[in-house]
Coordinates of C-alpha atoms in Angstrom, one line a residue:
X22 CA 5.1 -39.6 -91.7
X23 CA 8.4 -38.8 -93.0
X24 CA 7.3 -35.3 -94.6
X25 CA 5.5 -34.6 -91.4
X26 CA 8.8 -35.5 -89.1
X27 CA 10.9 -33.6 -91.5
X28 CA 8.4 -30.4 -91.6
X29 CA 8.4 -30.6 -87.5
X30 CA 12.2 -30.9 -87.2
X31 CA 12.5 -27.8 -89.6
X32 CA 10.2 -25.8 -87.6
X33 CA 11.8 -27.0 -84.1
X34 CA 15.3 -25.8 -85.7
X35 CA 13.8 -22.5 -86.8
X36 CA 12.4 -21.9 -83.1
X37 CA 15.5 -22.8 -82.0
X38 CA 17.5 -20.3 -84.1
X39 CA 15.0 -17.5 -83.5
X40 CA 15.5 -18.0 -79.6
X41 CA 19.4 -18.3 -79.9
X42 CA 19.4 -14.8 -81.8
X43 CA 17.0 -13.1 -79.5
X44 CA 19.5 -14.4 -76.5
X45 CA 22.5 -13.3 -78.0
X46 CA 20.9 -9.7 -79.0
X47 CA 19.8 -9.3 -75.8
X48 CA 23.3 -10.4 -74.0
X49 CA 25.2 -7.7 -76.3
X50 CA 22.7 -5.3 -75.9
X51 CA 23.0 -5.5 -72.0
X52 CA 26.8 -5.3 -72.3
X53 CA 26.8 -2.4 -74.5
X54 CA 28.3 -3.8 -77.4
X55 CA 25.6 -2.6 -79.9
X56 CA 27.0 -3.5 -83.1
X57 CA 27.1 -7.1 -82.3
X58 CA 23.4 -7.2 -81.3
X59 CA 22.6 -5.0 -84.4
X60 CA 24.2 -8.1 -86.4
X61 CA 22.0 -10.2 -84.7
X62 CA 19.1 -8.2 -84.8
X63 CA 18.9 -7.8 -88.4
X64 CA 19.2 -11.2 -89.0
X65 CA 16.2 -12.1 -86.7
X66 CA 13.9 -9.5 -88.7
X67 CA 14.8 -10.7 -91.9
X68 CA 13.2 -13.9 -90.5
X69 CA 10.6 -12.3 -88.2
X70 CA 10.2 -9.0 -89.3
X71 CA 7.4 -8.1 -87.2
X72 CA 8.9 -9.3 -84.0
X73 CA 8.1 -6.4 -81.2
X74 CA 11.0 -7.5 -79.1
X75 CA 13.5 -7.3 -82.2
X76 CA 12.3 -4.0 -83.8
X77 CA 12.8 -2.2 -79.9
X78 CA 16.3 -3.8 -79.8
X79 CA 17.1 -2.5 -83.6
X80 CA 15.8 1.0 -82.5
X81 CA 18.2 1.2 -79.1
X82 CA 21.2 -0.5 -81.4
X83 CA 20.7 1.8 -84.5
X84 CA 20.9 4.8 -82.1
X85 CA 24.1 3.7 -80.4
X86 CA 25.7 2.7 -83.7
X87 CA 24.2 5.8 -85.5
X88 CA 22.9 3.6 -88.1
X89 CA 20.0 6.1 -89.7
X90 CA 18.7 4.0 -92.1
X91 CA 18.3 1.1 -90.0
X92 CA 16.7 3.2 -87.4
X93 CA 14.3 4.8 -89.8
X94 CA 13.4 0.8 -90.9
X95 CA 12.6 -0.5 -87.3
X96 CA 10.5 2.9 -86.5
X97 CA 8.6 2.2 -89.9
X98 CA 8.0 -1.4 -89.2
X99 CA 6.7 -0.3 -85.4
X100 CA 4.5 1.9 -86.8
X101 CA 2.5 -0.7 -89.2
X102 CA 2.7 -3.1 -86.5
X103 CA 0.9 -0.6 -84.3
X104 CA -1.6 0.1 -86.7
X105 CA -2.2 -3.7 -87.7
X106 CA -2.4 -4.4 -83.8
X107 CA -4.0 -1.3 -83.0
X108 CA -1.9 -0.6 -80.1
X109 CA -0.3 2.8 -79.3
X110 CA 3.3 1.7 -78.5
X111 CA 5.0 -1.3 -79.4
X112 CA 6.0 -2.1 -76.1
X113 CA 2.5 -3.2 -75.2
X114 CA 3.1 -6.1 -77.6
X115 CA 6.0 -7.3 -75.4
X116 CA 4.8 -9.9 -73.3
X117 CA 7.2 -10.5 -70.5
X118 CA 6.7 -7.4 -68.5
X119 CA 10.2 -7.5 -66.7
X120 CA 11.9 -6.9 -70.3
X121 CA 9.3 -4.6 -71.4
X122 CA 10.5 -2.3 -68.4
X123 CA 13.9 -3.1 -69.4
X124 CA 13.5 -1.9 -72.8
X125 CA 11.7 1.2 -71.5
X126 CA 14.9 2.2 -70.1
X127 CA 17.4 1.4 -72.7
X128 CA 14.8 3.6 -75.4
X129 CA 15.2 6.3 -72.6
X130 CA 18.9 6.2 -72.6
X131 CA 19.1 5.7 -76.5
X132 CA 16.8 8.8 -76.8
X133 CA 18.9 10.9 -74.4
X134 CA 22.3 10.1 -76.7
X135 CA 23.6 13.8 -78.2
X136 CA 21.9 13.8 -81.7
X137 CA 20.5 16.5 -83.6
X138 CA 16.7 15.4 -83.6
X139 CA 13.6 16.1 -85.8
X140 CA 10.3 14.8 -84.0
X141 CA 7.5 14.3 -86.2
X142 CA 5.1 12.6 -84.4
X143 CA 2.1 11.5 -86.4
X144 CA 0.8 8.0 -84.8
X145 CA 1.5 8.3 -81.4
X146 CA 4.8 6.7 -81.9
X147 CA 8.2 8.1 -81.6
X148 CA 9.2 8.2 -85.5
X149 CA 11.8 11.0 -85.0
X150 CA 14.6 11.0 -87.3
X151 CA 18.2 11.3 -86.1
X152 CA 20.7 13.1 -87.9
X153 CA 24.1 11.8 -85.9
X154 CA 27.2 14.1 -85.5
X155 CA 29.6 11.3 -86.4
X156 CA 31.4 10.9 -83.2
X157 CA 33.2 7.6 -82.4
X158 CA 31.2 5.5 -80.5
X159 CA 34.3 2.7 -79.8
X160 CA 33.0 -0.8 -78.2
X161 CA 35.2 -3.6 -76.7
X162 CA 34.9 -7.3 -77.0
X163 CA 36.7 -9.5 -74.6
X164 CA 37.2 -13.1 -75.5
X165 CA 38.0 -15.7 -72.8
X166 CA 39.3 -19.3 -73.4
X167 CA 36.9 -22.3 -73.7
X168 CA 39.8 -25.3 -73.2
X169 CA 40.4 -26.2 -69.7
X170 CA 43.3 -25.4 -67.9
X171 CA 44.6 -28.8 -67.7
X172 CA 44.3 -29.7 -71.6
X173 CA 46.0 -26.2 -72.3
X174 CA 48.8 -27.4 -69.9
X175 CA 49.4 -30.4 -71.2
X176 CA 49.6 -29.0 -74.9
X177 CA 52.5 -26.8 -73.7
X178 CA 54.2 -29.4 -72.1
X179 CA 54.2 -31.8 -75.2
X180 CA 55.9 -28.5 -76.9
X181 CA 58.2 -28.3 -74.4
X182 CA 59.3 -32.1 -74.8
X183 CA 60.1 -31.3 -78.1
X184 CA 63.5 -29.6 -76.8
X185 CA 63.9 -31.3 -73.4
X186 CA 62.6 -34.9 -72.4
X187 CA 62.0 -33.0 -68.7
X188 CA 60.5 -29.5 -69.9
X189 CA 61.9 -26.7 -68.9
X190 CA 58.9 -24.6 -68.5
X191 CA 55.2 -25.0 -67.8
X192 CA 52.2 -23.3 -68.0
X193 CA 50.5 -21.8 -64.6
X194 CA 47.9 -19.5 -63.7
X195 CA 48.4 -18.1 -60.1
X196 CA 45.7 -16.3 -58.7
X197 CA 47.9 -13.9 -57.0
X198 CA 49.9 -12.8 -60.2
X199 CA 49.0 -9.9 -61.7
X200 CA 50.0 -11.2 -65.3
X201 CA 47.6 -14.2 -65.1
X202 CA 48.4 -17.0 -67.3
X203 CA 52.1 -17.5 -68.1
X204 CA 55.2 -20.0 -68.6
X205 CA 57.3 -20.6 -65.4
X206 CA 60.5 -22.3 -65.5
X207 CA 60.0 -25.8 -63.6
X208 CA 64.5 -25.7 -63.0
X209 CA 66.8 -23.5 -63.0
X210 CA 67.6 -22.8 -66.6
X211 CA 71.6 -20.8 -67.2
X212 CA 71.4 -18.0 -69.9
X213 CA 71.7 -18.7 -73.4
X214 CA 69.6 -22.1 -72.9
X215 CA 67.2 -22.8 -75.9
X216 CA 63.9 -23.5 -73.8
X217 CA 61.3 -24.8 -76.3
X218 CA 60.6 -24.6 -79.9
X219 CA 57.2 -23.8 -81.3
X220 CA 55.7 -23.7 -84.7
X221 CA 52.6 -21.5 -85.6
X222 CA 49.8 -22.9 -86.2
X223 CA 48.6 -20.2 -88.8
X224 CA 50.6 -17.7 -90.6
X225 CA 49.6 -15.2 -93.2
X226 CA 52.2 -13.5 -95.5
X227 CA 52.4 -10.1 -96.5
X228 CA 53.6 -10.7 -100.3
X229 CA 54.4 -13.3 -102.6
X230 CA 57.8 -13.5 -101.6
X231 CA 57.3 -15.6 -98.5
X232 CA 56.0 -19.4 -98.8
X233 CA 52.0 -19.1 -97.9
X234 CA 52.3 -22.0 -95.2
X235 CA 55.3 -21.3 -92.9
X236 CA 56.7 -17.5 -94.2
X237 CA 60.2 -19.3 -95.2
X238 CA 61.3 -16.8 -98.1
X239 CA 61.1 -18.0 -101.4
X240 CA 64.5 -18.8 -103.3
X241 CA 66.5 -19.7 -100.3
X242 CA 65.1 -23.2 -100.4
X243 CA 67.1 -25.7 -102.2
X244 CA 65.8 -26.8 -105.8
X245 CA 62.8 -24.0 -105.5
X246 CA 63.9 -20.6 -106.6
X247 CA 60.4 -19.2 -107.7
X248 CA 58.4 -21.5 -105.1
X249 CA 56.2 -24.6 -105.6
X250 CA 52.6 -23.5 -106.8
X251 CA 49.9 -24.8 -106.1
X252 CA 48.6 -27.7 -108.9
X253 CA 45.2 -26.5 -108.9
X254 CA 45.1 -22.7 -108.9
X255 CA 48.8 -21.9 -109.1
X256 CA 48.5 -18.5 -107.3
X257 CA 49.7 -20.0 -104.1
X258 CA 53.4 -20.4 -103.8
X259 CA 55.0 -22.8 -101.3
X260 CA 58.9 -23.4 -100.4
X261 CA 58.5 -27.2 -100.8
X262 CA 55.9 -29.7 -102.1
X263 CA 55.4 -31.0 -98.5
X264 CA 54.1 -27.3 -96.9
X265 CA 51.8 -27.5 -100.3
X266 CA 50.5 -30.8 -99.2
X267 CA 49.9 -29.4 -95.6
X268 CA 48.1 -26.2 -96.9
X269 CA 46.0 -28.1 -98.9
X270 CA 45.0 -30.2 -96.2
X271 CA 44.6 -28.0 -93.5
X272 CA 42.8 -25.0 -95.5
X273 CA 43.4 -24.5 -99.1
X274 CA 41.4 -27.1 -100.0
X275 CA 38.2 -24.7 -99.4
X276 CA 39.1 -21.7 -100.4
X277 CA 41.3 -22.4 -103.4
X278 CA 40.3 -20.3 -106.5
X279 CA 39.8 -23.5 -108.7
X280 CA 37.1 -24.4 -106.3
X281 CA 35.7 -21.3 -104.9
X282 CA 35.9 -18.5 -106.9
X283 CA 33.8 -16.2 -104.4
X284 CA 36.5 -16.6 -101.9
X285 CA 39.1 -15.9 -104.3
X286 CA 37.8 -12.9 -105.6
X287 CA 37.6 -11.6 -102.0
X288 CA 41.0 -12.8 -101.1
X289 CA 42.2 -10.9 -104.3
X290 CA 40.7 -7.6 -102.9
X291 CA 42.3 -8.3 -99.9
X292 CA 45.7 -8.5 -101.0
X293 CA 45.5 -5.5 -102.9
X294 CA 45.0 -3.4 -99.6
X295 CA 48.4 -5.2 -98.6
X296 CA 50.2 -3.3 -101.3
X297 CA 48.7 0.1 -100.0
X298 CA 51.0 2.5 -98.8
X299 CA 48.6 3.1 -95.4
X300 CA 50.2 0.9 -92.8
X301 CA 47.0 0.7 -90.7
X302 CA 45.0 -0.1 -94.1
X303 CA 47.9 -2.9 -94.4
X304 CA 47.6 -4.3 -91.2
X305 CA 43.8 -4.7 -91.2
X306 CA 44.0 -6.5 -94.5
X307 CA 46.6 -8.7 -92.7
X308 CA 44.5 -9.5 -89.6
X309 CA 41.6 -10.2 -92.2
X310 CA 43.3 -12.7 -94.1
X311 CA 44.6 -14.4 -90.9
X312 CA 40.8 -14.5 -89.6
X313 CA 39.6 -16.0 -93.0
X314 CA 42.7 -18.8 -92.8
X315 CA 41.4 -19.5 -89.5
X316 CA 37.6 -19.9 -90.8
X317 CA 39.0 -21.9 -93.9
X318 CA 40.9 -24.3 -91.4
X319 CA 37.1 -24.5 -89.6
X320 CA 35.3 -25.5 -92.6
X321 CA 37.7 -28.3 -93.8
X322 CA 37.5 -29.6 -89.8
X323 CA 33.7 -29.1 -89.9
X324 CA 34.3 -27.4 -86.5
X325 CA 33.0 -23.7 -85.0
X326 CA 36.0 -21.6 -85.8
X327 CA 36.5 -20.6 -82.3
X328 CA 36.4 -24.2 -81.2
X329 CA 39.7 -25.0 -83.2
X330 CA 42.3 -27.0 -81.3
X331 CA 44.7 -24.1 -80.2
X332 CA 42.3 -21.3 -80.8
X333 CA 40.0 -22.2 -78.1
X334 CA 42.8 -22.0 -75.2
X335 CA 43.4 -18.4 -76.3
X336 CA 42.3 -14.9 -74.7
X337 CA 41.8 -11.9 -76.9
X338 CA 40.9 -8.3 -76.7
X339 CA 39.6 -6.0 -79.4
X340 CA 38.1 -2.1 -79.6
X341 CA 36.3 -1.2 -82.6
X342 CA 34.0 1.8 -83.7
X343 CA 30.5 0.6 -83.4
X344 CA 29.2 3.3 -86.0
X345 CA 31.6 1.5 -88.7
X346 CA 31.9 -2.1 -87.2
X347 CA 28.4 -3.1 -88.3
X348 CA 29.0 -2.0 -92.3
X349 CA 32.3 -3.5 -92.2
X350 CA 32.9 -6.5 -90.3
X351 CA 29.2 -7.3 -90.6
X352 CA 29.7 -7.6 -94.4
X353 CA 33.0 -9.7 -93.9
X354 CA 30.9 -12.2 -92.0
X355 CA 28.5 -12.7 -94.5
X356 CA 31.2 -12.8 -97.4
X357 CA 33.0 -15.2 -95.6
X358 CA 30.0 -17.2 -94.4
X359 CA 28.6 -17.4 -97.9
X360 CA 32.2 -18.3 -99.5
X361 CA 33.3 -20.5 -96.9
X362 CA 29.8 -22.3 -96.4
X363 CA 29.4 -21.5 -92.9
X364 CA 25.8 -20.6 -92.4
X365 CA 26.0 -19.4 -88.7
X366 CA 28.9 -17.4 -89.2
X367 CA 28.2 -14.0 -87.6
X368 CA 29.9 -10.6 -86.6
X369 CA 30.2 -12.1 -83.0
X370 CA 32.3 -14.5 -84.3
X371 CA 34.5 -12.4 -86.4
X372 CA 35.2 -9.7 -83.8
X373 CA 36.5 -12.7 -81.6
X374 CA 38.8 -13.7 -84.1
X375 CA 40.0 -10.4 -84.7
X376 CA 40.7 -9.9 -81.1
X377 CA 42.7 -13.1 -80.7
X378 CA 44.6 -12.5 -83.8
X379 CA 45.3 -9.0 -82.7
X380 CA 46.2 -9.9 -79.3
X381 CA 48.1 -12.7 -80.0
X382 CA 49.8 -12.3 -83.5
X383 CA 53.6 -12.0 -83.8
X384 CA 54.1 -9.7 -86.8
X385 CA 57.3 -10.6 -88.7
X386 CA 58.7 -9.2 -91.9
X387 CA 57.3 -11.6 -94.2
X388 CA 53.7 -11.4 -92.3
X389 CA 52.1 -12.3 -89.3
X390 CA 52.0 -16.1 -87.4
X391 CA 50.2 -17.0 -84.4
X392 CA 52.0 -19.2 -82.2
X393 CA 50.4 -21.5 -79.3
X394 CA 53.0 -22.1 -76.7
X395 CA 54.2 -18.5 -77.1
X396 CA 50.9 -16.8 -76.9
X397 CA 50.9 -17.6 -73.1
X398 CA 54.7 -15.7 -72.6
X399 CA 54.3 -12.1 -71.0
X400 CA 55.7 -9.2 -71.6
X401 CA 58.2 -7.4 -70.1
X402 CA 60.7 -4.1 -71.1
X403 CA 63.2 -5.8 -69.3
X404 CA 62.8 -9.8 -70.2
X405 CA 64.5 -12.7 -69.5
X406 CA 64.0 -14.3 -72.6
X407 CA 63.8 -14.1 -76.6
X408 CA 62.2 -15.5 -79.4
X409 CA 65.2 -16.2 -81.9
X410 CA 64.9 -17.5 -85.4
X411 CA 66.6 -20.7 -86.1
X412 CA 68.5 -22.2 -89.0
X413 CA 65.3 -21.3 -91.4
X414 CA 64.4 -18.5 -92.8
X415 CA 60.9 -18.7 -91.7
X416 CA 58.8 -18.7 -88.6
X417 CA 58.7 -22.2 -88.1
X418 CA 62.2 -22.5 -86.3
X419 CA 61.7 -19.6 -84.0
X420 CA 63.2 -20.5 -80.5
X421 CA 62.9 -19.2 -76.6
X422 CA 66.1 -18.2 -75.8
X423 CA 67.0 -17.3 -72.2
X424 CA 68.9 -14.1 -72.2
X425 CA 70.1 -14.7 -68.5
X426 CA 70.1 -17.4 -65.7
X427 CA 66.3 -18.1 -64.3
X428 CA 65.1 -19.3 -61.3
X429 CA 63.1 -22.2 -60.9
X430 CA 59.5 -21.2 -60.2
X431 CA 60.6 -17.5 -62.2
X432 CA 57.7 -16.7 -65.3
X433 CA 59.5 -16.4 -68.4
X434 CA 58.9 -12.9 -70.2
X435 CA 59.2 -11.5 -73.7
X436 CA 59.7 -8.0 -75.3
X437 CA 56.8 -7.9 -77.6
X438 CA 58.0 -4.6 -79.0
X439 CA 61.7 -5.8 -78.9
X440 CA 62.5 -3.7 -82.4
X441 CA 60.7 -0.8 -81.0
X442 CA 61.2 -0.2 -77.3
X443 CA 64.8 0.1 -76.7
X444 CA 65.3 3.5 -77.0
X445 CA 62.1 5.1 -76.1
X446 CA 60.6 6.4 -73.2
X447 CA 58.4 5.3 -70.6
X448 CA 55.4 6.9 -72.0
X449 CA 56.1 5.7 -75.6
X450 CA 56.6 2.0 -74.3
X451 CA 53.2 2.4 -72.1
X452 CA 51.2 3.5 -75.1
X453 CA 52.4 0.4 -77.2
X454 CA 51.3 -1.6 -74.3
X455 CA 47.9 -0.1 -74.1
X456 CA 47.5 -1.0 -77.8
X457 CA 47.4 -4.7 -76.7
X458 CA 45.4 -3.6 -73.5
X459 CA 47.8 -4.8 -70.6
X460 CA 50.1 -2.8 -68.4
X461 CA 53.8 -3.7 -67.8
X462 CA 54.6 -4.3 -64.4
X463 CA 58.6 -4.7 -64.8
X464 CA 61.1 -2.9 -62.7
X465 CA 62.0 -0.1 -65.8
X466 CA 58.2 0.7 -65.8
X467 CA 57.8 1.0 -62.0
X468 CA 60.5 3.0 -61.7
X469 CA 59.0 4.8 -65.0
X470 CA 62.6 5.1 -66.7

């Protein structure tokens, strides 16, 4: 009886997983996120290679993402399935009539894409092979918060109370505001006041001269001129034993080289890219390492990466090239899933984490950092606040300081590009804002100065 019960549970779990992949693939194909849809379809076809709906969705996704090999495999599998089932078209094997019509329209749209087609029809099926022109097919992913606003407000209030018993700011989401969520003054705040001090919940260093946990410059910590190495691998260095212990408890225990050589090998390859002269490649590698660290934290906490505390309250948006995302981001998802033992880590989660990191990160000379409370600060080219480093040399002591008097109920703003936009034109500032998918409505931008 025990064996029968276990077998039934295994079959039920397999059916639920197949249904989940079907649902996600269908959802993202309908939304136009064909790269993510293709990732789910490939995983589904590895489990059910004769699924007619998956094969047709695969053909659609392959056309949109310009994956010629994937499309050819889907078409060949369709041909074999038609022969085995003695039908002329795989669409006839889709039982749901409404889905059949939707798939038909999607296929027509996919085959109408600008491609050089060499039609060879030998079996009553469309077995054309496509030669793609290499044009960029850009897609976008938008991530919304899953944590209730009340919980996020409570977390921000706790951070604000570290500086003042009566919080000087609160998180609000006025419906009429063009900025959405933001931090608002609860009372009048005079110029030069430290409003709050926040600590990053994840950082990623650029090189070995900074602490791997807090980005403090190694050598400035008393008693540890070269840093405190990990007692297991000796590769990661920290500014203090406290940082080393905190890093081990939060994420390093599952990705230490002595415990996880597969992850260590991938991480070393990413660090090689950090040393490259190409700034875009360096930025991408830094973002990859930050995403991987979030996944490692999720492994330690035995949670989904997007359900991590503080991560679940963030919003993000990212653009990606559909033709390269499937091979690059999809491969990254497979690598991290295997290295961190997260079986159900898909391309959707990795792209979502990329969106959250790229939207909310604060780039520092020594690396990148994600803050929770500061992520809710909106941008202005003429801000009323600024982030200032404290007495420490790392990112842990960043303070939010007012630059002028702030009225009660006024929203607090910082300049996301403070080091770049002091002497640039309106067009350049607007281009910088568009990189993070927002528009500035400050007085300078409204006047186009």
